[in-house]
Amino acid sequence: MVKVDLSGAKEFFKAAGPDYSMVAEAHRKLFEHTGEGSEYTGWVELPGRVLNSELKAIQACASKIRSNSQVLVVIGIGGSYLGARAAIELMRSPNYNLVKKETPDIFFMGNGLSASAINETIELIGERDFSVNVVSKSGGTLEPALSFRVFKSLLEKKYGALAKKRIIATTDERKGTLHDMAVAEGWERLVVPEDVGGRFSVLSAVGLLPMAVAGIDIEKILQCAVSEMHDLDLRSVENPAWLYAGARQHLYANGRAVEILASFEPSFRSMAEWWKQLFGESEGKNGIGIFPASVEYSADLHSMGQYIQDGPRRLMETVVSFENSDSSLKVPFELGDKDKLNYLAGREFGDISKIVAKAVAGAHIKGDVPNISLSVPRRNEEGFASLVCFFEMSCALSAYVSGVNPFNQPGVEAYKSNMFKLLGQE
Ligand code: PA5
């Protein structure tokens, strides 16, 4: 389970601190499926369901892609790609496509409309064999649908009638444009469960197929997630999700309207993007909600550090760390000590980073920024499963405490209806 340390936040708590009776009530609603949006709470049981049903099909599909393709193009937006990207960067590498490996390169498309980004990806694929995984629960989102047209026609040009063997559609089991196209064309289909919203779908085929293609052990992720979800049903203040949800809602009620998620690991960058969508889309509605932002240290200490230390005092900071480093590097000794760094010679970069993190937290707390610390042992399947289950659970509890439905996103429709009107959709 994720360890939550509130020692850097407690001095900012007012009166009796977080109201855990409200978190308990939110927990009850979530598990009894009686809260708003309860028809989208299938993510709680999702890991066990996938483990016992679709896992083998996902693994078989991934091994086919690994054997016949040097590149996989994953087409999707929002919850239909962020989790997969986060997982691959966290557990494999933020430079996944550049590192030497036995598994295909993976490009994430359909999350924008930039012609240069699409053309560049086509150029990067070059003459290599590729497959396309198009992901859309609704099956009608414009950005991925347009990208899919482009990559589908590339496949058809290259492989003719065999192109359909290289398309995998991850979509609703029964309905939607993408579902209907897949059935008509005979593409392989994987499922986005009806009772799981996009931003809670990373542990379905949506996230698991790209992860498996990248060589990640998805069976292990699911097994860990089953036991995490079980442990997170603990109905007491020992529950880490209660601590996090309770603390952030209490701090929000006391003027902390912005939460910055920080990490010292570049491989966490896309995980922070996934977290921003999860919390932003779930909580920001009805005129309320904590604004989720993210920073990457040390880089951002020299860009956003000034603002965090000294700007308007409406921030809270949540720092995610990994207890054990998977890589070792010592500061070399240098004769003459011209750069005056020999006082650090022989010390591990990982240990220096931990000390810098401590210094940063201390300075920010002194600068009036409450600090919540989250940690897991490693950047592996277990650590990833713990973080995903913990954040999903905390998010649902926190949103229920604030009084909103965590599982809808009515605000996203506003841009869509304007867009379709301006584009002349009939
Ligand atoms: O969380 C959500 O529901 C959204 O962010 C969706 O994932 C996103 O809008 C993409 O939708 P779809 O998968 O239907 O194309």
Tab-separated table of N, CA and C in Angstrom, residues 43-54 203 222-223 225-226 229:
chain	number	residue	atom	x	y	z
A	43	TRP	N	-14.758	0.072	-11.483
A	43	TRP	CA	-13.293	0.031	-11.376
A	43	TRP	C	-12.829	-0.601	-10.067
A	44	VAL	N	-13.695	-0.607	-9.037
A	44	VAL	CA	-13.288	-1.188	-7.750
A	44	VAL	C	-13.056	-2.698	-7.909
A	45	GLU	N	-13.921	-3.341	-8.677
A	45	GLU	CA	-13.772	-4.808	-8.879
A	45	GLU	C	-13.041	-5.142	-10.174
A	46	LEU	N	-12.682	-4.113	-10.945
A	46	LEU	CA	-12.122	-4.334	-12.286
A	46	LEU	C	-10.904	-5.266	-12.327
A	47	PRO	N	-9.882	-5.087	-11.439
A	47	PRO	CA	-8.694	-5.949	-11.568
A	47	PRO	C	-9.042	-7.440	-11.483
A	48	GLY	N	-9.919	-7.808	-10.550
A	48	GLY	CA	-10.299	-9.219	-10.401
A	48	GLY	C	-11.082	-9.708	-11.606
A	49	ARG	N	-11.948	-8.836	-12.126
A	49	ARG	CA	-12.747	-9.227	-13.290
A	49	ARG	C	-11.854	-9.488	-14.496
A	50	VAL	N	-10.896	-8.595	-14.740
A	50	VAL	CA	-10.017	-8.765	-15.918
A	50	VAL	C	-9.125	-9.993	-15.739
A	51	LEU	N	-8.651	-10.179	-14.510
A	51	LEU	CA	-7.786	-11.328	-14.206
A	51	LEU	C	-8.497	-12.637	-14.571
A	52	ASN	N	-9.806	-12.677	-14.305
A	52	ASN	CA	-10.553	-13.913	-14.545
A	52	ASN	C	-11.235	-13.985	-15.908
A	53	SER	N	-11.076	-12.943	-16.733
A	53	SER	CA	-11.760	-13.036	-18.027
A	53	SER	C	-10.848	-12.635	-19.183
A	54	GLU	N	-10.614	-11.314	-19.360
A	54	GLU	CA	-9.967	-10.855	-20.599
A	54	GLU	C	-8.442	-10.976	-20.612
A	203	LEU	N	-6.701	-0.081	-15.699
A	203	LEU	CA	-6.499	-1.503	-15.418
A	203	LEU	C	-7.443	-2.400	-16.234
A	222	LEU	N	-2.354	-6.899	-12.142
A	222	LEU	CA	-3.735	-7.191	-11.753
A	222	LEU	C	-3.795	-7.891	-10.402
A	223	GLN	N	-2.868	-8.856	-10.192
A	223	GLN	CA	-2.864	-9.559	-8.894
A	223	GLN	C	-2.619	-8.558	-7.755
A	225	ALA	N	-3.199	-5.379	-7.820
A	225	ALA	CA	-4.331	-4.453	-7.719
A	225	ALA	C	-5.505	-5.092	-6.978
A	226	VAL	N	-5.707	-6.389	-7.174
A	226	VAL	CA	-6.796	-7.081	-6.454
A	226	VAL	C	-6.546	-6.953	-4.959
A	229	MET	N	-6.998	-3.209	-3.765
A	229	MET	CA	-8.404	-2.786	-3.656
A	229	MET	C	-9.025	-3.393	-2.408
